[in-house]
PDB file of C-alpha atoms in Angstrom:
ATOM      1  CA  UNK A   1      94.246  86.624 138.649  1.00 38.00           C
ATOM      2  CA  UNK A   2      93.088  89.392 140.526  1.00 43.00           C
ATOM      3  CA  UNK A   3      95.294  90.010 143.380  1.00 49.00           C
ATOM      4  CA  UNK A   4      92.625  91.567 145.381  1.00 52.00           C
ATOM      5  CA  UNK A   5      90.527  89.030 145.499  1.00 85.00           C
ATOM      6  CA  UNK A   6      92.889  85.976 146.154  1.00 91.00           C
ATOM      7  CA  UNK A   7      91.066  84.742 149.274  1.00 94.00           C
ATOM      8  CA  UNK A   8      87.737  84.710 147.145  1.00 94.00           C
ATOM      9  CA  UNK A   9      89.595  82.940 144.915  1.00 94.00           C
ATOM     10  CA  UNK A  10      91.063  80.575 147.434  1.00 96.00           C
ATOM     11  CA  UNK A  11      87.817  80.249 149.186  1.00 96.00           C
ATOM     12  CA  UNK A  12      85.952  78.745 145.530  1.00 96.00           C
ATOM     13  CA  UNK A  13      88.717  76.470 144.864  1.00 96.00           C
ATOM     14  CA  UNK A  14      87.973  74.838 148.616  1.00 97.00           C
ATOM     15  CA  UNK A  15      83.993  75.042 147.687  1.00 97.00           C
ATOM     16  CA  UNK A  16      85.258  73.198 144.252  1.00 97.00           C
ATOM     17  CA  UNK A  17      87.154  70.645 146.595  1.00 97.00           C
ATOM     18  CA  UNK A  18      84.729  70.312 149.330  1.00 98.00           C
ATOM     19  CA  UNK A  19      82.180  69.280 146.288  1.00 97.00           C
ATOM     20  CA  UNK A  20      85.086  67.020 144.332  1.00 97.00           C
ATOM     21  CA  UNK A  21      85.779  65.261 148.097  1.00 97.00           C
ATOM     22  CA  UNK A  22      81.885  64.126 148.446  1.00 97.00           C
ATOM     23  CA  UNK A  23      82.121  63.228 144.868  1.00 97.00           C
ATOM     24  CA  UNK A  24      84.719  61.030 144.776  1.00 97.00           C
ATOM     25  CA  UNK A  25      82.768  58.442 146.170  1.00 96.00           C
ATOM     26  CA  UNK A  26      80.692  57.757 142.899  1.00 96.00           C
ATOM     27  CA  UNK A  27      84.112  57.136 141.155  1.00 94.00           C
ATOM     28  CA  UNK A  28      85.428  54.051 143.246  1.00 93.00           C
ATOM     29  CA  UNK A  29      87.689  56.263 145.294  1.00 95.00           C
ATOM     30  CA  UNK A  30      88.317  55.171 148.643  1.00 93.00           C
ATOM     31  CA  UNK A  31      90.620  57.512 150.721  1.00 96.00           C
ATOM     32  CA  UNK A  32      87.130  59.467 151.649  1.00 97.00           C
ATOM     33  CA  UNK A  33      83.484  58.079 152.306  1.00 96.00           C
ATOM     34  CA  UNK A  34      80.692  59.279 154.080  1.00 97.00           C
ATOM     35  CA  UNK A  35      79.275  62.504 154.134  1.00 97.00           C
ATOM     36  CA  UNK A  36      78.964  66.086 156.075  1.00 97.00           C
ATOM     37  CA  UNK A  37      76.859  63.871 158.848  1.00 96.00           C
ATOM     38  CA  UNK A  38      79.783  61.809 159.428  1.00 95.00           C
ATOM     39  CA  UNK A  39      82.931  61.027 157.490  1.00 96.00           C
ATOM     40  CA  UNK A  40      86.204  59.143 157.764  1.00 96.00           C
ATOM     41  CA  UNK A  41      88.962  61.249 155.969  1.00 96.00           C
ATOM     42  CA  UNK A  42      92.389  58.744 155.507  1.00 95.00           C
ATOM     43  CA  UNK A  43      91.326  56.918 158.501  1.00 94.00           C
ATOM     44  CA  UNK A  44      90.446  60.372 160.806  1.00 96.00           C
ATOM     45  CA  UNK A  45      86.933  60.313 161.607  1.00 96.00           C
ATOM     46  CA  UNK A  46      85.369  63.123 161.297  1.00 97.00           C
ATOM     47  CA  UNK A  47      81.493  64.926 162.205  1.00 97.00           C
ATOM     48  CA  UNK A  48      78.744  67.412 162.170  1.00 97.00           C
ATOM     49  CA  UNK A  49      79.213  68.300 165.813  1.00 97.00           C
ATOM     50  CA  UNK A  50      75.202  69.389 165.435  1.00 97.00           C
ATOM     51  CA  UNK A  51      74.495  65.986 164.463  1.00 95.00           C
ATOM     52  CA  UNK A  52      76.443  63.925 167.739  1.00 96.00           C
ATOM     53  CA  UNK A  53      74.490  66.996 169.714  1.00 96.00           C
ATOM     54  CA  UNK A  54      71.428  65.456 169.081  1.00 96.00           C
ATOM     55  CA  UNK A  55      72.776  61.459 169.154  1.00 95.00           C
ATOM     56  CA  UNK A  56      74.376  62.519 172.828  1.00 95.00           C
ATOM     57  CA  UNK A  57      70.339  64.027 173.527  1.00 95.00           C
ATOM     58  CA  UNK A  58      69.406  60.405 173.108  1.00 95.00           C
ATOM     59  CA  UNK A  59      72.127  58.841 174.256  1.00 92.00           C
ATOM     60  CA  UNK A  60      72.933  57.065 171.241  1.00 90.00           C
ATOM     61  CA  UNK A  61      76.834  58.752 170.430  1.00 84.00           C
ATOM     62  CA  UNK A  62      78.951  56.195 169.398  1.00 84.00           C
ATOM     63  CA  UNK A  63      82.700  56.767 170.625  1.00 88.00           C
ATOM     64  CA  UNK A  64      84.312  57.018 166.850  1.00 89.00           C
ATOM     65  CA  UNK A  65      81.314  59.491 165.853  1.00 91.00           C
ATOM     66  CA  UNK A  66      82.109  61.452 169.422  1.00 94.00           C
ATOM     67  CA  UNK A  67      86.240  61.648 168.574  1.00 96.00           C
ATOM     68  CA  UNK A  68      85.224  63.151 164.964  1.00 96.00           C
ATOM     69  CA  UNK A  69      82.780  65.862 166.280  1.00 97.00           C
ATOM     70  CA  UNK A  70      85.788  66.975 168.898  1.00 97.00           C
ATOM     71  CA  UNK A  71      87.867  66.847 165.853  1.00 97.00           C
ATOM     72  CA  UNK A  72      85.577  69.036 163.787  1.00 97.00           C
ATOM     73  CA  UNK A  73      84.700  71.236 166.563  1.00 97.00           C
ATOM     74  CA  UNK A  74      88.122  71.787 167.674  1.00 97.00           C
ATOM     75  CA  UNK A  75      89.251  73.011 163.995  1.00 97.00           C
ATOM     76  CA  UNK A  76      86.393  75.393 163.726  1.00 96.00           C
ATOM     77  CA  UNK A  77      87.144  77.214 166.998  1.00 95.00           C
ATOM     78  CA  UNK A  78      90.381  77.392 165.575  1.00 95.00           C
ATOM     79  CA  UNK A  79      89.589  79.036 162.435  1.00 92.00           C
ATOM     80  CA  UNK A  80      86.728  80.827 163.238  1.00 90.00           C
ATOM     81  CA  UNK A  81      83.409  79.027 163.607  1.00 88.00           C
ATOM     82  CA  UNK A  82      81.541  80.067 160.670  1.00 94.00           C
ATOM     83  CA  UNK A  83      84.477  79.516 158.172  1.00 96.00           C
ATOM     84  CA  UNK A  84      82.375  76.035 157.832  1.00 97.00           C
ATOM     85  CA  UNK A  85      79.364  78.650 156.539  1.00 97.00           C
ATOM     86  CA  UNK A  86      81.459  80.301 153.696  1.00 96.00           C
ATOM     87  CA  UNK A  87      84.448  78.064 153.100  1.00 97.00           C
ATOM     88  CA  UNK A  88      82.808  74.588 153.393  1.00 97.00           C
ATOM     89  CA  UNK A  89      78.680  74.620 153.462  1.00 98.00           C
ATOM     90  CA  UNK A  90      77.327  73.022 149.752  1.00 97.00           C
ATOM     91  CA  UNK A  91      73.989  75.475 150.595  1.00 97.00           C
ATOM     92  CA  UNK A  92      76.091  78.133 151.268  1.00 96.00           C
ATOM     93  CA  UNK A  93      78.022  77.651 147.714  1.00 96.00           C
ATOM     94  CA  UNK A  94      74.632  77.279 146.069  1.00 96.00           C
ATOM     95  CA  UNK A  95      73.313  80.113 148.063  1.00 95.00           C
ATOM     96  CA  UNK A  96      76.184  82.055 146.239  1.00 94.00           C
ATOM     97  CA  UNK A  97      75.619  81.659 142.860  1.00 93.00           C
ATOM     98  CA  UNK A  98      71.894  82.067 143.555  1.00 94.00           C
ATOM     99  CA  UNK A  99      72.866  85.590 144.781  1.00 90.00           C
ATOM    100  CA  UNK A 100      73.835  86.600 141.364  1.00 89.00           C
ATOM    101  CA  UNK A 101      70.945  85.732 139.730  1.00 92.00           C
ATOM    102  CA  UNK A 102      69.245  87.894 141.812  1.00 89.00           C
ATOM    103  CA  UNK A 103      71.037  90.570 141.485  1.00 86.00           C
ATOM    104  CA  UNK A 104      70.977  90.040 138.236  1.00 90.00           C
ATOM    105  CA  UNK A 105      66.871  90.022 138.048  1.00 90.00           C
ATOM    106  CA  UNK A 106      67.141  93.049 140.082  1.00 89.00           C
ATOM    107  CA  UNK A 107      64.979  91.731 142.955  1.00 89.00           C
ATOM    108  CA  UNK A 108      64.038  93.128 146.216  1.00 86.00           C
ATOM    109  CA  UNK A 109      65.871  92.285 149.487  1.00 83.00           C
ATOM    110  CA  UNK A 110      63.813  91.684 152.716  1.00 86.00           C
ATOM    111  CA  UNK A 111      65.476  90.570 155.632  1.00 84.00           C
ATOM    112  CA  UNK A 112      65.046  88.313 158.755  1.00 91.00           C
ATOM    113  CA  UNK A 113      66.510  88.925 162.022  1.00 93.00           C
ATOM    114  CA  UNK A 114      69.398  86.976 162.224  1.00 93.00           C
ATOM    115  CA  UNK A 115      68.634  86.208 166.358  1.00 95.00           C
ATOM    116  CA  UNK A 116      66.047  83.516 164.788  1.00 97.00           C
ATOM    117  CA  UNK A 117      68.841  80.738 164.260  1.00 97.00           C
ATOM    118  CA  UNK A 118      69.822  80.689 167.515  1.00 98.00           C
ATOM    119  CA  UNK A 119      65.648  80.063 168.309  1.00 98.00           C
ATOM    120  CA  UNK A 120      66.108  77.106 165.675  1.00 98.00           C
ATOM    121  CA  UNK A 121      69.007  75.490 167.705  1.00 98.00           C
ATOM    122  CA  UNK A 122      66.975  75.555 170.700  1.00 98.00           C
ATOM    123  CA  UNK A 123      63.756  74.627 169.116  1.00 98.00           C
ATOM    124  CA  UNK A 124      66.514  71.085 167.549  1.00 98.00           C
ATOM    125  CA  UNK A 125      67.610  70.551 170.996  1.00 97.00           C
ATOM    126  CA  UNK A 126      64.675  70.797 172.516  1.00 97.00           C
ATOM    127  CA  UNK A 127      62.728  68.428 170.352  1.00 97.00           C
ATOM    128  CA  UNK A 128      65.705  65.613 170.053  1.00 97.00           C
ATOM    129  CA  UNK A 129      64.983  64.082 173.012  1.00 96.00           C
ATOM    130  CA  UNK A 130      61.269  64.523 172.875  1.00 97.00           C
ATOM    131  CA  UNK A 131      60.548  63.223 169.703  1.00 96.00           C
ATOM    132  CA  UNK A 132      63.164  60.104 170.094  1.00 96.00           C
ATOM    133  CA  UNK A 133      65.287  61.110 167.047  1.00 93.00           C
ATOM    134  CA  UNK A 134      67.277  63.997 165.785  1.00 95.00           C
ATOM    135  CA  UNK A 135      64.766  66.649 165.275  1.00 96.00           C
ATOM    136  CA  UNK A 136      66.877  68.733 162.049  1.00 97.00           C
ATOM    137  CA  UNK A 137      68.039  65.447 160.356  1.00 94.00           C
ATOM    138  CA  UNK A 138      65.324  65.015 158.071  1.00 92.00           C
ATOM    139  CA  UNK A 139      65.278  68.810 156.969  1.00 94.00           C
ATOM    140  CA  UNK A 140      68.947  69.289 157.482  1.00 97.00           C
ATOM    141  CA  UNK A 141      70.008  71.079 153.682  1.00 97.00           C
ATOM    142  CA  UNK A 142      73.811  70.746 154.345  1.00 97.00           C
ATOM    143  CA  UNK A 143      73.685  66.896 155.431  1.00 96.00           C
ATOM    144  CA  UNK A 144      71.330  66.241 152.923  1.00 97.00           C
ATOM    145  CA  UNK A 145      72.693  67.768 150.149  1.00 97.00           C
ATOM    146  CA  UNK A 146      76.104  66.044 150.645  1.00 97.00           C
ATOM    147  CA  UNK A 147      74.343  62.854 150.701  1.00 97.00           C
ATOM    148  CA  UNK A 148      72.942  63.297 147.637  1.00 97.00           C
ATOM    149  CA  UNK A 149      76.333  64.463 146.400  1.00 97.00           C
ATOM    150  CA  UNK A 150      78.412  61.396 148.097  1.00 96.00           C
ATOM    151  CA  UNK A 151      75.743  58.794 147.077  1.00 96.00           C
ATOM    152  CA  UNK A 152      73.962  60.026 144.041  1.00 95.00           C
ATOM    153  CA  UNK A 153      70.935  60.596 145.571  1.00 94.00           C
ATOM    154  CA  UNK A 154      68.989  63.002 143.884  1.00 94.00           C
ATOM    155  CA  UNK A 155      65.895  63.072 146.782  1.00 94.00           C
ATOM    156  CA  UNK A 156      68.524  64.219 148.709  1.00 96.00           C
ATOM    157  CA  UNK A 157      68.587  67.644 147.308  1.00 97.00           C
ATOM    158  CA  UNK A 158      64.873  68.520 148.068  1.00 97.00           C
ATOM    159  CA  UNK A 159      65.583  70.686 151.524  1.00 97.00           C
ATOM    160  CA  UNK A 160      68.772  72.168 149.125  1.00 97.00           C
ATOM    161  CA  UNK A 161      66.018  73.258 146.863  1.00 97.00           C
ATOM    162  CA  UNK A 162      63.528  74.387 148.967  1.00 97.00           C
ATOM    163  CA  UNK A 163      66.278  76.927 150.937  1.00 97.00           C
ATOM    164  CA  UNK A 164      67.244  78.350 147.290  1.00 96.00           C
ATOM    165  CA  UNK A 165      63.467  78.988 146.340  1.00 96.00           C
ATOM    166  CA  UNK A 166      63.299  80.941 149.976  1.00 96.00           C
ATOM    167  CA  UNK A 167      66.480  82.588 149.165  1.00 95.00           C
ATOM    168  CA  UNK A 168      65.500  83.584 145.964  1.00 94.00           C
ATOM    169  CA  UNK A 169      61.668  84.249 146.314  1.00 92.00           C
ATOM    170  CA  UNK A 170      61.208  85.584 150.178  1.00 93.00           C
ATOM    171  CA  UNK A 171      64.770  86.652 151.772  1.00 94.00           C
ATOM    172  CA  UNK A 172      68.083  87.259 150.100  1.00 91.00           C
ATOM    173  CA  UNK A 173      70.329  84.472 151.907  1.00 92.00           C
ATOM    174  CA  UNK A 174      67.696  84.200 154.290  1.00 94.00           C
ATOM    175  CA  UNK A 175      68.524  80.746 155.558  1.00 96.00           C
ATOM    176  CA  UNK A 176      72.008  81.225 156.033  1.00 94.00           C
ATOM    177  CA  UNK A 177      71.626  84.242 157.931  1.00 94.00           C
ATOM    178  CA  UNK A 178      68.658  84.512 159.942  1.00 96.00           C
ATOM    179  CA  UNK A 179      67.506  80.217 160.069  1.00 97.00           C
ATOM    180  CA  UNK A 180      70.210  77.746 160.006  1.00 98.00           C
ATOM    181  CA  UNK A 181      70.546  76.236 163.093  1.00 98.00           C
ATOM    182  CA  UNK A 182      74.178  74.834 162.101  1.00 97.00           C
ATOM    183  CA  UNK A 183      75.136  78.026 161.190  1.00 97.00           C
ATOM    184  CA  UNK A 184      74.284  79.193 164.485  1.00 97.00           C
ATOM    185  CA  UNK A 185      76.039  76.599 166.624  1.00 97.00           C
ATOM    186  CA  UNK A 186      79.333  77.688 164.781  1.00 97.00           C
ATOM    187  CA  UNK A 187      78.420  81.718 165.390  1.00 96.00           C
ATOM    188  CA  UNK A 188      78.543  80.919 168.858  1.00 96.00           C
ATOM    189  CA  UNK A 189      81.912  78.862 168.627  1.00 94.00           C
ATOM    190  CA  UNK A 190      83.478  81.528 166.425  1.00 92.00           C
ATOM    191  CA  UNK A 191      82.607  84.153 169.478  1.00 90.00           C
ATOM    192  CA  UNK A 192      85.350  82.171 171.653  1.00 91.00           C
ATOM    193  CA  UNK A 193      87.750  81.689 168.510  1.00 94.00           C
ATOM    194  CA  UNK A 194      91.317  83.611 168.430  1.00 94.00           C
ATOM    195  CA  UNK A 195      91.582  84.105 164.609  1.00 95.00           C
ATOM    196  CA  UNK A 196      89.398  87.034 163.541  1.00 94.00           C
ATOM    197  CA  UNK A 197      89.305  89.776 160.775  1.00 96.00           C
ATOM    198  CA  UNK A 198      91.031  92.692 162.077  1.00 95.00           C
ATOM    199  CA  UNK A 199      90.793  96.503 161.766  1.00 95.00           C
ATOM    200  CA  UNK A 200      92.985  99.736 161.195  1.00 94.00           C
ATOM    201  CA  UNK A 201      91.119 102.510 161.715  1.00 93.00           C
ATOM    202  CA  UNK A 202      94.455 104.728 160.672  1.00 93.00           C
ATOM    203  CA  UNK A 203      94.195 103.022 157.300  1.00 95.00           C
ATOM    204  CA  UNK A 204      90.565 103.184 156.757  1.00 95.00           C
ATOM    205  CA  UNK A 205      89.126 105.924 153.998  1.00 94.00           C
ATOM    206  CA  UNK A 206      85.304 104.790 154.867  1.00 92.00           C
ATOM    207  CA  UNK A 207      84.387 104.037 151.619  1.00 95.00           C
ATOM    208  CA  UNK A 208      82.440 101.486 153.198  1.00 94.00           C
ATOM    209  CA  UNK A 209      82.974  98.766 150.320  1.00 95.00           C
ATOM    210  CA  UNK A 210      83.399  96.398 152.657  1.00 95.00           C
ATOM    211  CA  UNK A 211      79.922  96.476 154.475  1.00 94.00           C
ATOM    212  CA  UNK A 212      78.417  96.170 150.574  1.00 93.00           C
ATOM    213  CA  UNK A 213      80.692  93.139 149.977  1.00 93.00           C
ATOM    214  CA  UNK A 214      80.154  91.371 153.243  1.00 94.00           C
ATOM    215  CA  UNK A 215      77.718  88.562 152.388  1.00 91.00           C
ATOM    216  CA  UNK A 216      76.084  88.262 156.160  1.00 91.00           C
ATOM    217  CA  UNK A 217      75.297  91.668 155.692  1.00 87.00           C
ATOM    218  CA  UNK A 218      76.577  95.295 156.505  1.00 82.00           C
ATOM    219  CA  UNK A 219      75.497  95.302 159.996  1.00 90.00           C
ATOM    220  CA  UNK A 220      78.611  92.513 160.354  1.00 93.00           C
ATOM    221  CA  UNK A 221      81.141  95.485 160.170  1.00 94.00           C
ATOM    222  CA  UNK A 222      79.780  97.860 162.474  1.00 93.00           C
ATOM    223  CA  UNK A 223      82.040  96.931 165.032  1.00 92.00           C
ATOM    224  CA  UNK A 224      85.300  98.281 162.941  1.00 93.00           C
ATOM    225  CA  UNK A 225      82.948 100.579 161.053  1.00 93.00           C
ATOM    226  CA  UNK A 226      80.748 102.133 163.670  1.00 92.00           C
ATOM    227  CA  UNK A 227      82.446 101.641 167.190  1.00 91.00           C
ATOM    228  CA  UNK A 228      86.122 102.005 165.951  1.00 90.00           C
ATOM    229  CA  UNK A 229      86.687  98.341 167.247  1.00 92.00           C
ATOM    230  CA  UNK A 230      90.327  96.795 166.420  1.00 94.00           C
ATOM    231  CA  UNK A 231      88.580  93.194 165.541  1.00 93.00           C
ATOM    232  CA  UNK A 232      85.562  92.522 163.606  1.00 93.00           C
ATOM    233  CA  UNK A 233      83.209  90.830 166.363  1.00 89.00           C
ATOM    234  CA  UNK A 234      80.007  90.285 164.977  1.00 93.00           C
ATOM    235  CA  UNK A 235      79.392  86.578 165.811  1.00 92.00           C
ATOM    236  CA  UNK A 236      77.742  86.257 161.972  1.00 93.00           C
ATOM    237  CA  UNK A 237      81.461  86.711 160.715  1.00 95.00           C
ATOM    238  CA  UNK A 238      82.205  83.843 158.285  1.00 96.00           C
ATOM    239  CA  UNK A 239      85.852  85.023 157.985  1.00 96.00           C
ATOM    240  CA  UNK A 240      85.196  84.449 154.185  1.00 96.00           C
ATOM    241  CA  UNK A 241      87.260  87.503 152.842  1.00 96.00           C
ATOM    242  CA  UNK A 242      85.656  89.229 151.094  1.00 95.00           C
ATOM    243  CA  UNK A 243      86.024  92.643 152.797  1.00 96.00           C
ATOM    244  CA  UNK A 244      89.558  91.961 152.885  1.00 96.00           C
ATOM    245  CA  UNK A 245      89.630  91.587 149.071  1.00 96.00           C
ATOM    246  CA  UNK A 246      87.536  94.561 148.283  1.00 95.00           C
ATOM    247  CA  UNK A 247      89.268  97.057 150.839  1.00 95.00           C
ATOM    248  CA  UNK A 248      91.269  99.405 148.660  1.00 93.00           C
ATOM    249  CA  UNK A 249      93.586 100.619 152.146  1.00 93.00           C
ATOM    250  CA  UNK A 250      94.066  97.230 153.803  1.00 93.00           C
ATOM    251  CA  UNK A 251      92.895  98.361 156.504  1.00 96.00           C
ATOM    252  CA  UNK A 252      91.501  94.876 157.329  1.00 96.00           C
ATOM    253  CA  UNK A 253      93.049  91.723 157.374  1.00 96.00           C
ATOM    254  CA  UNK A 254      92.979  88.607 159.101  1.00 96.00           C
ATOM    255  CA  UNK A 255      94.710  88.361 162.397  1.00 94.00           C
ATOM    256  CA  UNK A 256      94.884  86.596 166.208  1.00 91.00           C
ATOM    257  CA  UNK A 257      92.649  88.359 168.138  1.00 83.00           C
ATOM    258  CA  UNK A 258      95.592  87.623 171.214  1.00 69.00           C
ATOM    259  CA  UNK A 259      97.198  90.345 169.339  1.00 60.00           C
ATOM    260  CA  UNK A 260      95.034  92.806 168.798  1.00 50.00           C
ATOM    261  CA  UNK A 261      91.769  92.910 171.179  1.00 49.00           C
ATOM    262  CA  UNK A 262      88.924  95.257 170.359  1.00 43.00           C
ATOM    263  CA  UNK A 263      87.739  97.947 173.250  1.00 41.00           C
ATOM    264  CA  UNK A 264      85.014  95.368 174.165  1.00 42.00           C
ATOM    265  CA  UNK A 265      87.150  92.447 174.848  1.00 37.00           C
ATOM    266  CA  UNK A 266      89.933  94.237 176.432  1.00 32.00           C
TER     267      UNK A 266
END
């Protein structure tokens, strides 16, 4: 095994987990059911803190559903928000391999501006309560395609399909960057979170390989890159690794940002 790459490495065994965990279900195993909605994991009930968002807009959150969106919210701060995006998300893992193939057909990449998600999340919350139900549920790609993977439900995968046609035939990762509204709750709670990707400027050489690696884009790294910032800030940080693999100097690494604060959070 590459030894530059172990977090890559590390991050597609939890993708393969993630997937075998929803799976289990259509093999009579019982220490997991539900889905990414909601879950109970052992007896710990767990939640799409989107999802109880929209169930406390209509004032329907049941207490156990409540406990598991805490639960789920509490670990992402933790670890950084949009580690769900690159560590756990079934789009995002399809979204990857997808990537390759274009590459691979050589095709052009047009971008969105990444700001839109955080219009989507509005647009959710806003319509919740005034349509009576929750407004992303019934396009939701991540909930619906672990349905279809806990369940066998193959309708399920319809919104899963339609984000890898946009991906593949409009914008390169263009969901996951610029549209998903989950994607963009969990950018704002990795802004508050303590465990970042951190910089040393002493050790960097600039070869830049780790804005071309960085899967949100090279724009992510301008903070370390561009400003000389200690911390990588960009709030689309997925703290997947993969400029930390690819970075010949080590000059970043993952870290508490308690330790080490960038000029603009000092």
């Amino acid at each position: 095994m590459n030894k530059m790459r172990k977090w890559t490495w590390l991050r597609r065994l939890v993708q393969v987990l993630v997937i075998g965990l929803l799976l289990s279900q259509l093999f009579g195993f019982k220490f997991f059911s539900g889905d990414l909605n909601a879950s109970n994991l052992l007896g710990i009930p767990l939640a799409d803190p989107l999802t109880a968002l929209q169930y406390l807009l209509l004032g329907q959150l049941a207490g156990k559903i409540l406990l598991g969106a805490l639960l789920i919210t509490a670990f992402y701060w933790l670890l950084g928000g949009k580690t769900f995006c690159s560590w756990v998300c079934p789009v995002n893992t399809a979204g990857e391999l997808l990537d390759k193939l274009r590459h691979w057909l050589g095709l052009p990449e047009r971008k969105l501006d990444h700001g839109l998600k955080y219009l989507v999340l509005g647009l959710v919350l806003l319509l919740t309560p005034i349509l009576g139900y929750p407004a992303f549920a019934p396009f939701n790609p991540v909930g619906q395609t672990s349905m279809a993977l806990a369940f066998g439900l193959a309708g399920a995968l319809v919104p899963l399909l339609l984000v890898l046609a946009f991906e593949l035939l409009l914008y390169r990762r263009g969901w996951c960057r610029s549209l998903c509204p989950i994607g963009a709750f969990y950018a704002l709670l990795g802004r508050l979170s303590p465990f970042v990707v951190t910089y040393r400027q002493d050790q960097c050489v600039n070869c830049r390989a780790c804005a071309r690696a960085c899967p949100m884009g090279a724009d992510t790294l301008n903070g370390p890159l561009v400003q000389k910032e200690a911390l990588v800030t960009d709030w689309d940080c997925t703290r997947c690794g993969s400029c930390i693999d690819v970075c010949p100097q080590q000059a970043l690494q993952y870290g508490w940002k308690l330790k080490r604060k960038g000029r603009k959070d000092q």
